[in-house]
């Protein structure tokens, strides 16, 4: 019996997506709670100046995404199969993870002052990558609701397990949720978002602020964090492709 290669690709992608969804939806473990406490302790060691930079950068990023300014909006990528779309997506990911790694190495080498510059720069790289990934899956990022969806992908990636559980519920039921959201900045709780993101990033990025070792840490941290965001984005868009109800 003849099987279309595209069907095999879809079956593998669906299996990967189902495994990811199962792993993503779980109750907070003791380790999760312990990590949260550790993050809070580290948070208190970081200079207030650093916190202000992160807060300002995240607020500006959220405003820019929701208003549709600053970021170039690529056109939806025309394709006939998921395999074609994800071939494009992987090329996008490769470009942006390498850019993030290089940027982390450069700013990490400079210690605290250049490390501060890394936060807004790294945010920008990650959001540009999300715009490109969304368009590669065929979505029009000029649509406000698609930009809002990207912020929830971001939130899902860089948050505590407890927040991930509530966020994945929103993403799974996106068709229903998006009808309830107002247009504008009030559509997204950026204050809670920036606190979660800041706490998550503190553990991964604190050593980047230390001169000499910062370059290596920055390169590795940026590569892994941007890769984690890319993986989450791929699975979220796969969920929309397969229809979430089909895997519940």
XYZ file of N, CA and C in Angstrom:
744
model
N 0.851 -1.196 0.000
C 0.000 0.000 0.000
C 0.888 1.248 0.000
N 0.561 2.190 -0.863
C 1.368 3.404 -1.004
C 1.048 4.382 0.114
N 2.105 4.923 0.706
C 1.940 5.933 1.750
C 2.626 7.212 1.315
N 1.920 8.278 1.459
C 2.480 9.586 1.145
C 3.538 9.943 2.190
N 4.760 10.311 1.773
C 5.805 10.701 2.738
C 5.355 11.807 3.681
N 4.469 12.675 3.186
C 3.949 13.764 4.016
C 3.172 13.221 5.203
N 2.455 12.094 4.976
C 1.693 11.485 6.062
C 2.622 10.976 7.155
N 3.746 10.380 6.758
C 4.721 9.907 7.736
C 5.266 11.072 8.556
N 5.560 12.167 7.878
C 6.092 13.338 8.578
C 5.076 13.835 9.596
N 3.814 13.926 9.178
C 2.764 14.401 10.076
C 2.594 13.474 11.280
N 2.708 12.164 11.051
C 2.566 11.200 12.146
C 3.681 11.367 13.174
N 4.897 11.554 12.692
C 6.037 11.762 13.592
C 5.883 13.075 14.355
N 5.479 14.131 13.635
C 5.289 15.444 14.267
C 4.186 15.380 15.320
N 3.117 14.641 15.030
C 2.013 14.506 15.979
C 2.465 13.757 17.230
N 3.270 12.715 17.050
C 3.792 11.955 18.194
C 4.694 12.836 19.057
N 5.541 13.627 18.413
C 6.423 14.542 19.153
C 5.613 15.590 19.900
N 4.588 16.098 19.233
C 3.733 17.111 19.849
C 2.998 16.544 21.060
N 2.454 15.337 20.924
C 1.715 14.705 22.017
C 2.613 14.486 23.231
N 3.852 14.027 22.982
C 4.815 13.817 24.074
C 5.161 15.142 24.748
N 5.347 16.189 23.945
C 5.655 17.518 24.498
C 4.504 18.029 25.351
N 3.279 17.854 24.874
C 2.108 18.343 25.598
C 1.974 17.634 26.943
N 2.217 16.331 26.938
C 2.140 15.549 28.178
C 3.178 16.049 29.182
N 4.387 16.323 28.700
C 5.475 16.791 29.561
C 5.207 18.203 30.079
N 4.564 19.016 29.256
C 4.305 20.415 29.618
C 3.217 20.545 30.674
N 2.208 19.669 30.593
C 1.067 19.750 31.513
C 1.286 18.813 32.695
N 1.841 19.342 33.746
C 2.064 18.534 34.944
C 2.009 19.447 36.161
N 1.674 18.906 37.331
C 1.623 19.746 38.529
C 3.020 20.159 38.959
N 3.145 21.300 39.635
C 4.462 21.739 40.112
C 5.060 20.706 41.068
N 6.301 20.323 40.842
C 6.965 19.336 41.686
C 7.674 20.027 42.845
N 8.206 19.222 43.754
C 8.975 19.772 44.878
C 10.190 20.542 44.364
N 10.819 20.002 43.312
C 11.993 20.658 42.717
C 11.604 22.009 42.130
N 10.420 22.065 41.462
C 9.934 23.330 40.910
C 9.785 24.381 42.009
N 9.197 23.951 43.131
C 8.974 24.880 44.237
C 10.297 25.312 44.866
N 11.249 24.362 44.948
C 12.566 24.674 45.496
C 13.299 25.665 44.602
N 13.197 25.441 43.285
C 13.832 26.338 42.317
C 13.254 27.739 42.419
N 11.928 27.810 42.614
C 11.269 29.108 42.747
C 11.841 29.870 43.940
N 12.074 29.139 45.061
C 12.655 29.770 46.236
C 14.082 30.222 45.993
N 14.843 29.408 45.260
C 16.226 29.763 44.915
C 16.260 31.009 44.046
N 15.339 31.059 43.084
C 15.257 32.221 42.199
C 14.974 33.487 42.993
N 14.100 33.365 43.981
C 13.758 34.532 44.792
C 14.982 35.023 45.560
N 15.782 34.088 46.065
C 16.994 34.459 46.805
C 18.005 35.147 45.893
N 18.179 34.605 44.688
C 19.104 35.199 43.716
C 18.606 36.575 43.295
N 17.295 36.674 43.150
C 16.660 37.934 42.773
C 17.096 39.062 43.698
N 17.193 38.744 44.984
C 17.528 39.753 45.985
C 18.999 40.167 45.916
N 19.841 39.322 45.298
C 21.268 39.631 45.188
C 21.589 40.522 43.994
N 20.697 40.536 43.023
C 20.947 41.288 41.793
C 20.653 42.771 42.021
N 21.526 43.647 41.577
C 21.322 45.091 41.767
C 19.984 45.567 41.202
N 19.395 46.526 41.888
C 18.107 47.066 41.453
C 18.197 47.645 40.048
N 19.366 48.165 39.701
C 19.562 48.728 38.360
C 19.299 47.676 37.283
N 19.729 46.447 37.553
C 19.512 45.356 36.602
C 18.023 45.069 36.470
N 17.336 45.012 37.609
C 15.897 44.758 37.585
C 15.155 45.834 36.791
N 15.573 47.083 36.959
C 14.909 48.182 36.241
C 15.099 48.044 34.737
N 16.305 47.665 34.331
C 16.581 47.480 32.901
C 15.696 46.386 32.323
N 15.596 45.265 33.041
C 14.787 44.142 32.565
C 13.320 44.534 32.479
N 12.806 45.180 33.534
C 11.401 45.592 33.555
C 11.089 46.538 32.405
N 11.951 47.524 32.205
C 11.755 48.502 31.132
C 11.795 47.824 29.766
N 12.755 46.904 29.591
C 12.901 46.210 28.305
C 11.678 45.358 27.996
N 11.167 44.655 29.004
C 10.014 43.781 28.783
C 8.759 44.597 28.507
N 8.555 45.669 29.265
C 7.380 46.515 29.024
C 7.400 47.067 27.601
N 8.559 47.549 27.171
C 8.673 48.094 25.814
C 8.463 47.025 24.753
N 8.981 45.817 25.017
C 8.817 44.727 24.066
C 7.350 44.357 23.910
N 6.634 44.237 25.031
C 5.212 43.883 24.982
C 4.422 44.953 24.236
N 4.705 46.210 24.539
C 4.014 47.309 23.854
C 4.296 47.285 22.353
N 5.556 47.028 21.994
C 5.930 47.001 20.575
C 5.245 45.860 19.840
N 5.150 44.704 20.488
C 4.504 43.547 19.856
C 3.014 43.796 19.673
N 2.363 44.279 20.729
C 0.913 44.469 20.656
C 0.516 45.618 19.734
N 1.358 46.628 19.645
C 1.033 47.761 18.773
C 1.450 47.511 17.333
N 2.293 46.487 17.141
C 2.731 46.161 15.783
C 3.845 47.051 15.283
N 4.485 47.796 16.183
C 5.585 48.681 15.775
C 6.924 48.006 16.014
N 7.952 48.543 15.471
C 9.354 48.158 15.651
C 9.723 46.858 14.956
N 8.887 45.829 15.074
C 9.240 44.556 14.468
C 8.753 44.492 13.021
N 9.624 44.040 12.132
C 9.256 43.854 10.726
C 8.285 42.684 10.643
N 7.220 42.863 9.899
C 6.199 41.822 9.812
C 6.344 41.036 8.518
N 6.900 39.831 8.591
C 7.047 39.012 7.381
C 5.697 38.517 6.877
N 5.608 38.284 5.583
C 4.364 37.774 5.006
C 4.216 36.288 5.303
N 2.966 35.796 5.406
C 2.752 34.363 5.631
C 3.440 33.535 4.548
N 4.121 32.486 4.959
C 4.867 31.636 4.035
C 3.915 30.676 3.325
N 3.895 30.679 1.980
C 3.011 29.763 1.246
C 3.613 28.359 1.202
N 2.862 27.366 1.640
C 3.347 25.982 1.624
C 2.152 25.043 1.548
N 2.414 23.808 1.113
C 1.342 22.834 0.944
C 1.348 21.748 2.017
N 2.342 21.754 2.882
C 2.415 20.708 3.901
C 3.129 21.224 5.137
N 2.924 20.507 6.247
C 3.618 20.843 7.489
C 5.122 20.677 7.314
N 5.526 19.662 6.582
C 6.950 19.411 6.364
C 7.626 20.594 5.679
N 6.972 21.167 4.675
C 7.534 22.332 3.982
C 7.654 23.518 4.934
N 6.630 23.706 5.744
C 6.643 24.830 6.681
C 7.766 24.663 7.710
N 7.926 23.452 8.219
C 8.913 23.252 9.276
C 10.341 23.205 8.739
N 10.486 22.925 7.475
C 11.806 23.064 6.856
C 12.227 24.530 6.891
N 11.265 25.402 6.594
C 11.508 26.846 6.662
C 11.748 27.288 8.111
N 10.938 26.756 9.031
C 11.055 27.105 10.446
C 12.441 26.767 10.985
N 12.949 25.600 10.640
C 14.264 25.177 11.144
C 15.388 26.081 10.637
N 15.247 26.572 9.437
C 16.243 27.516 8.912
C 16.199 28.824 9.702
N 14.982 29.268 10.008
C 14.807 30.488 10.806
C 15.437 30.309 12.187
N 15.161 29.167 12.814
C 15.686 28.889 14.152
C 17.212 28.880 14.152
N 17.789 28.263 13.154
C 19.250 28.196 13.064
C 19.869 29.589 12.995
N 19.269 30.453 12.192
C 19.776 31.822 12.039
C 19.712 32.582 13.362
N 18.556 32.507 14.034
C 18.357 33.326 15.228
C 19.047 32.770 16.472
N 19.152 31.446 16.601
C 19.873 30.905 17.758
C 21.364 31.220 17.662
N 21.885 31.200 16.442
C 23.294 31.577 16.255
C 23.502 33.060 16.557
N 22.559 33.880 16.114
C 22.657 35.320 16.385
C 22.583 35.589 17.882
N 21.692 34.874 18.574
C 21.547 35.044 20.021
C 22.817 34.629 20.749
N 23.418 33.527 20.307
C 24.648 33.038 20.924
C 25.793 34.037 20.744
N 25.925 34.558 19.536
C 26.986 35.535 19.254
C 26.788 36.802 20.072
N 25.546 37.239 20.163
C 25.233 38.453 20.918
C 25.537 38.248 22.399
N 25.219 37.063 22.930
C 25.491 36.764 24.334
C 26.973 36.727 24.642
N 27.756 36.210 23.708
C 29.210 36.146 23.899
C 29.824 37.539 23.927
N 29.368 38.393 23.027
C 29.923 39.752 22.930
C 29.605 40.570 24.174
N 28.320 40.565 24.567
C 27.931 41.374 25.729
C 28.417 40.746 27.027
N 28.479 39.405 27.068
C 28.954 38.732 28.274
C 30.407 39.024 28.571
N 31.195 39.256 27.543
C 32.621 39.539 27.726
C 32.847 40.866 28.433
N 31.854 41.748 28.396
C 32.018 43.078 28.974
C 31.582 43.211 30.407
N 31.090 42.111 31.016
C 30.675 42.176 32.406
C 29.342 42.876 32.607
N 29.206 43.572 33.744
C 27.919 44.116 34.169
C 27.303 45.089 33.182
N 28.055 46.104 32.759
C 27.476 47.150 31.917
C 27.001 46.607 30.575
N 27.843 45.810 29.926
C 27.430 45.232 28.649
C 26.404 44.128 28.857
N 26.473 43.484 30.029
C 25.471 42.468 30.348
C 24.083 43.067 30.440
N 24.005 44.288 30.947
C 22.720 44.990 31.009
C 22.164 45.224 29.608
N 23.056 45.506 28.675
C 22.628 45.751 27.294
C 22.108 44.482 26.641
N 22.496 43.328 27.176
C 22.096 42.058 26.571
C 20.606 41.797 26.700
N 19.990 42.226 27.801
C 18.593 41.882 28.031
C 17.659 42.408 26.944
N 17.666 43.710 26.645
C 16.799 44.186 25.557
C 17.203 43.632 24.197
N 18.514 43.466 23.966
C 18.968 42.940 22.672
C 18.521 41.495 22.488
N 18.650 40.698 23.540
C 18.259 39.288 23.481
C 16.744 39.152 23.339
N 16.007 40.009 24.028
C 14.546 40.028 23.881
C 14.156 40.280 22.432
N 14.798 41.249 21.826
C 14.494 41.614 20.445
C 14.771 40.453 19.492
N 15.891 39.767 19.680
C 16.230 38.623 18.825
C 15.172 37.534 18.950
N 14.761 37.258 20.174
C 13.772 36.197 20.394
C 12.417 36.551 19.790
N 12.014 37.811 19.905
C 10.725 38.199 19.341
C 10.770 38.196 17.819
N 11.878 38.634 17.238
C 12.010 38.583 15.777
C 11.913 37.140 15.294
N 12.518 36.228 16.047
C 12.444 34.816 15.696
C 11.000 34.320 15.740
N 10.255 34.726 16.765
C 8.855 34.311 16.872
C 8.020 34.840 15.712
N 8.268 36.080 15.317
C 7.554 36.643 14.168
C 7.809 35.802 12.923
N 9.069 35.429 12.708
C 9.438 34.640 11.528
C 8.837 33.233 11.591
N 8.844 32.630 12.772
C 8.274 31.287 12.925
C 6.778 31.309 12.661
N 6.089 32.288 13.226
C 4.645 32.412 13.016
C 4.310 32.540 11.536
N 5.042 33.402 10.843
C 4.813 33.592 9.404
C 5.135 32.320 8.627
N 6.133 31.570 9.079
C 6.507 30.326 8.399
C 5.403 29.280 8.499
N 4.620 29.349 9.564
C 3.479 28.442 9.705
C 2.237 28.967 8.987
N 2.385 30.097 8.307
C 1.303 30.616 7.484
C 0.408 31.640 8.142
N 0.800 32.135 9.314
C -0.043 33.103 10.021
C 0.377 34.539 9.692
N -0.611 35.407 9.677
C -0.381 36.814 9.351
C -0.089 37.579 10.635
N 1.158 37.925 10.865
C 1.546 38.575 12.112
C 1.107 40.038 12.175
N 0.499 40.527 11.101
C -0.102 41.867 11.173
C -1.395 41.827 11.979
N -1.947 40.630 12.139
C -3.161 40.428 12.924
C -2.815 40.537 14.415
N -3.505 41.424 15.119
C -3.248 41.653 16.540
C -3.299 40.354 17.341
N -4.272 39.500 17.046
C -4.445 38.274 17.828
C -3.308 37.285 17.605
N -2.684 37.338 16.450
C -1.514 36.481 16.217
C -0.312 36.990 17.008
N -0.195 38.286 17.134
C 0.904 38.848 17.935
C 0.690 38.542 19.414
N -0.553 38.574 19.830
C -0.884 38.231 21.210
C -0.561 36.759 21.483
N -0.856 35.899 20.514
C -0.553 34.471 20.638
C 0.948 34.262 20.851
N 1.761 35.040 20.147
C 3.214 34.917 20.295
C 3.664 35.262 21.713
N 3.019 36.239 22.320
C 3.378 36.599 23.691
C 3.056 35.460 24.655
N 1.965 34.754 24.382
C 1.624 33.615 25.243
C 2.595 32.457 25.037
N 3.123 32.300 23.838
C 4.180 31.306 23.608
C 5.405 31.678 24.444
N 5.747 32.946 24.414
C 6.878 33.466 25.189
C 6.651 33.198 26.677
N 5.451 33.491 27.128
C 5.111 33.308 28.539
C 5.181 31.837 28.929
N 4.685 30.970 28.066
C 4.715 29.529 28.330
C 6.148 29.023 28.482
N 7.048 29.575 27.702
C 8.444 29.124 27.694
C 9.195 29.531 28.947
N 9.006 30.765 29.375
C 9.818 31.308 30.471
C 8.958 31.601 31.690
N 8.468 30.567 32.336
C 7.599 30.757 33.494
C 7.710 29.557 34.424
N 7.178 29.703 35.619
C 7.130 28.593 36.566
C 6.151 27.540 36.055
N 6.246 26.328 36.606
C 5.349 25.254 36.166
C 3.892 25.613 36.415
N 3.629 26.274 37.522
C 2.256 26.679 37.840
C 1.701 27.615 36.770
N 2.492 28.594 36.366
C 2.059 29.524 35.322
C 1.969 28.830 33.976
N 2.874 27.890 33.718
C 2.817 27.142 32.457
C 1.493 26.403 32.322
N 1.018 25.845 33.431
C -0.232 25.086 33.378
C -1.424 25.962 33.003
N -1.467 27.175 33.538
C -2.577 28.068 33.190
C -2.413 28.619 31.777
N -1.165 28.835 31.363
C -0.906 29.389 30.032
C -1.190 28.383 28.932
N -0.847 27.113 29.144
C -1.104 26.100 28.119
C -2.607 25.925 27.926
N -3.374 26.154 28.985
C -4.835 26.075 28.866
C -5.355 27.169 27.939
N -4.789 28.367 28.049
C -5.176 29.468 27.163
C -4.801 29.143 25.723
N -3.593 28.634 25.521
C -3.124 28.320 24.169
C -3.944 27.195 23.543
N -4.273 26.179 24.346
C -5.078 25.059 23.841
C -6.459 25.517 23.383
N -7.004 26.480 24.085
C -8.356 26.969 23.782
C -8.300 28.354 23.149
N -7.329 28.556 22.289
C -7.077 29.880 21.740
C -8.274 30.451 20.992
N -8.953 29.625 20.226
C -10.100 30.117 19.466
C -11.148 30.743 20.360
N -11.356 30.143 21.514
C -12.337 30.654 22.472
C -11.804 31.861 23.229
N -10.557 31.797 23.676
C -9.974 32.863 24.486
C -9.778 34.162 23.714
N -9.356 34.059 22.472
C -9.020 35.276 21.734
C -10.225 36.176 21.502
N -11.415 35.602 21.532
C -12.613 36.413 21.344
C -12.908 37.292 22.561
N -12.320 36.950 23.692
C -12.602 37.679 24.930
C -11.629 38.826 25.176
N -10.506 38.816 24.470
C -9.466 39.801 24.745
C -9.770 41.145 24.102
N -9.550 42.242 24.837
C -9.664 43.571 24.229
C -8.435 43.854 23.376
N -8.529 44.826 22.501
C -7.365 45.242 21.703
C -6.525 46.205 22.547
N -5.225 46.105 22.437
C -4.357 47.048 23.133
C -3.553 46.397 24.245
N -2.787 47.208 24.957
C -1.868 46.727 25.981
C -2.584 45.995 27.111
N -3.837 46.395 27.401
C -4.560 45.775 28.502
C -4.924 44.318 28.213
N -4.692 43.880 26.982
C -4.995 42.493 26.615
C -3.997 41.513 27.222
N -2.900 42.028 27.738
C -1.852 41.131 28.236
C -1.294 41.651 29.549
N -1.221 40.780 30.544
C -0.706 41.157 31.861
C 0.824 41.156 31.818
N 1.390 42.258 31.342
C 2.842 42.302 31.154
C 3.598 42.380 32.475
N 2.956 42.893 33.531
C 3.651 43.017 34.814
C 3.954 41.643 35.417
N 2.941 40.775 35.431
C 3.168 39.410 35.908
C 4.139 38.687 34.991
N 3.978 38.930 33.705
C 4.835 38.321 32.688
C 6.302 38.669 32.919
N 6.587 39.941 33.192
C 7.983 40.348 33.362
C 8.577 39.783 34.653
N 7.756 39.627 35.693
C 8.262 39.044 36.932
C 8.646 37.582 36.735
N 7.772 36.837 36.038
C 8.045 35.426 35.759
C 9.288 35.293 34.883
N 9.353 36.116 33.858
C 10.482 36.057 32.926
C 11.783 36.412 33.637
N 11.729 37.447 34.447
C 12.920 37.889 35.168
C 13.424 36.794 36.105
N 12.505 36.179 36.847
C 12.894 35.111 37.767
C 13.502 33.934 37.019
N 12.903 33.587 35.900
C 13.401 32.460 35.106
C 14.800 32.759 34.574
N 14.983 33.975 34.105
C 16.242 34.348 33.468
C 17.373 34.555 34.469
N 17.045 34.894 35.704
C 18.085 35.186 36.688
C 19.059 34.024 36.856
N 18.527 32.815 36.977
C 19.386 31.653 37.176
C 20.263 31.394 35.959
N 19.687 31.584 34.781
C 20.409 31.271 33.550
C 21.426 32.342 33.168
N 21.144 33.585 33.550
C 21.935 34.695 33.013
C 22.800 35.433 34.039
N 22.647 35.119 35.322
C 23.371 35.882 36.338
C 24.881 35.837 36.114
N 25.414 34.649 35.815
C 26.865 34.505 35.638
C 27.383 35.282 34.437
N 26.482 35.639 33.525
C 26.904 36.400 32.344
C 27.368 37.804 32.734
N 26.930 38.281 33.881
C 27.294 39.624 34.322
C 28.693 39.672 34.933
N 29.311 38.487 35.102
C 30.649 38.420 35.696
C 31.706 38.505 34.594
N 32.638 39.460 34.685
C 33.677 39.580 33.648
C 34.470 38.283 33.480
N 35.073 38.111 32.342
C 35.920 36.974 31.945
C 35.085 35.741 31.613
N 34.334 35.195 32.607
C 33.557 33.989 32.318
C 32.241 34.323 31.623
N 31.874 35.605 31.634
C 30.580 36.011 31.087
C 30.393 35.685 29.622
N 31.455 35.748 28.834
C 31.339 35.510 27.390
C 30.869 34.098 27.092
N 31.521 33.116 27.725
C 31.137 31.723 27.501
C 29.751 31.428 28.013
N 29.444 31.937 29.200
C 28.122 31.732 29.787
C 27.051 32.382 28.920
N 27.321 33.600 28.466
C 26.345 34.325 27.648
C 26.039 33.612 26.352
N 27.063 33.105 25.698
C 26.869 32.403 24.425
C 26.029 31.152 24.609
N 26.365 30.361 25.637
C 25.643 29.104 25.880
C 24.216 29.370 26.341
N 24.064 30.311 27.292
C 22.734 30.613 27.825
C 21.809 31.129 26.734
N 22.274 32.056 25.923
C 21.438 32.610 24.859
C 21.050 31.551 23.838
N 21.993 30.673 23.505
C 21.713 29.608 22.539
C 20.636 28.668 23.075
N 20.777 28.258 24.331
C 19.817 27.317 24.917
C 18.445 27.950 25.125
N 18.431 29.191 25.598
C 17.160 29.856 25.870
C 16.388 30.162 24.588
N 17.093 30.606 23.551
C 16.417 30.861 22.272
C 15.963 29.547 21.642
N 16.748 28.480 21.834
C 16.343 27.168 21.335
C 15.113 26.648 22.049
N 15.027 26.895 23.342
C 13.858 26.476 24.121
C 12.603 27.206 23.647
N 12.738 28.496 23.379
C 11.612 29.274 22.861
C 11.179 28.756 21.494
N 12.141 28.441 20.645
C 11.837 27.937 19.305
C 11.092 26.610 19.372
N 11.538 25.716 20.260
C 10.880 24.413 20.414
C 9.441 24.588 20.889
N 9.234 25.468 21.870
C 7.882 25.728 22.376
C 6.996 26.295 21.276
N 7.535 27.211 20.492
C 6.768 27.811 19.393
C 6.359 26.755 18.373
N 7.295 25.892 17.988
C 6.982 24.836 17.021
C 5.839 23.962 17.518
N 5.895 23.573 18.783
C 4.859 22.683 19.309
C 3.505 23.389 19.424
N 3.516 24.656 19.778
C 2.250 25.405 19.868
C 1.595 25.554 18.497
N 2.389 25.807 17.475
C 1.829 25.926 16.128
C 1.447 24.563 15.565
N 2.149 23.515 15.980
C 1.721 22.166 15.616
C 0.351 21.874 16.215
N 0.140 22.349 17.443
C -1.154 22.154 18.092
C -2.284 22.768 17.282
N -2.055 23.924 16.723
C -3.077 24.573 15.898
C -3.239 23.845 14.564
N -2.152 23.307 14.052
C -2.207 22.568 12.782
C -3.011 21.277 12.939
N -2.740 20.536 14.007
C -3.417 19.253 14.207
C -4.800 19.415 14.828
N -5.054 20.546 15.450
C -6.266 20.798 16.226
C -6.098 20.134 17.594
N -6.030 20.946 18.602
C -5.763 20.467 19.964
C -6.725 19.372 20.394
N -7.983 19.461 19.983
C -8.977 18.471 20.410
C -8.610 17.066 19.953
N -7.853 16.967 18.863
C -7.515 15.657 18.297
C -6.528 14.885 19.172
N -5.834 15.576 20.062
C -4.824 14.895 20.879
C -5.190 14.858 22.359
N -6.371 15.301 22.682
C -6.776 15.275 24.090
C -7.309 13.909 24.463
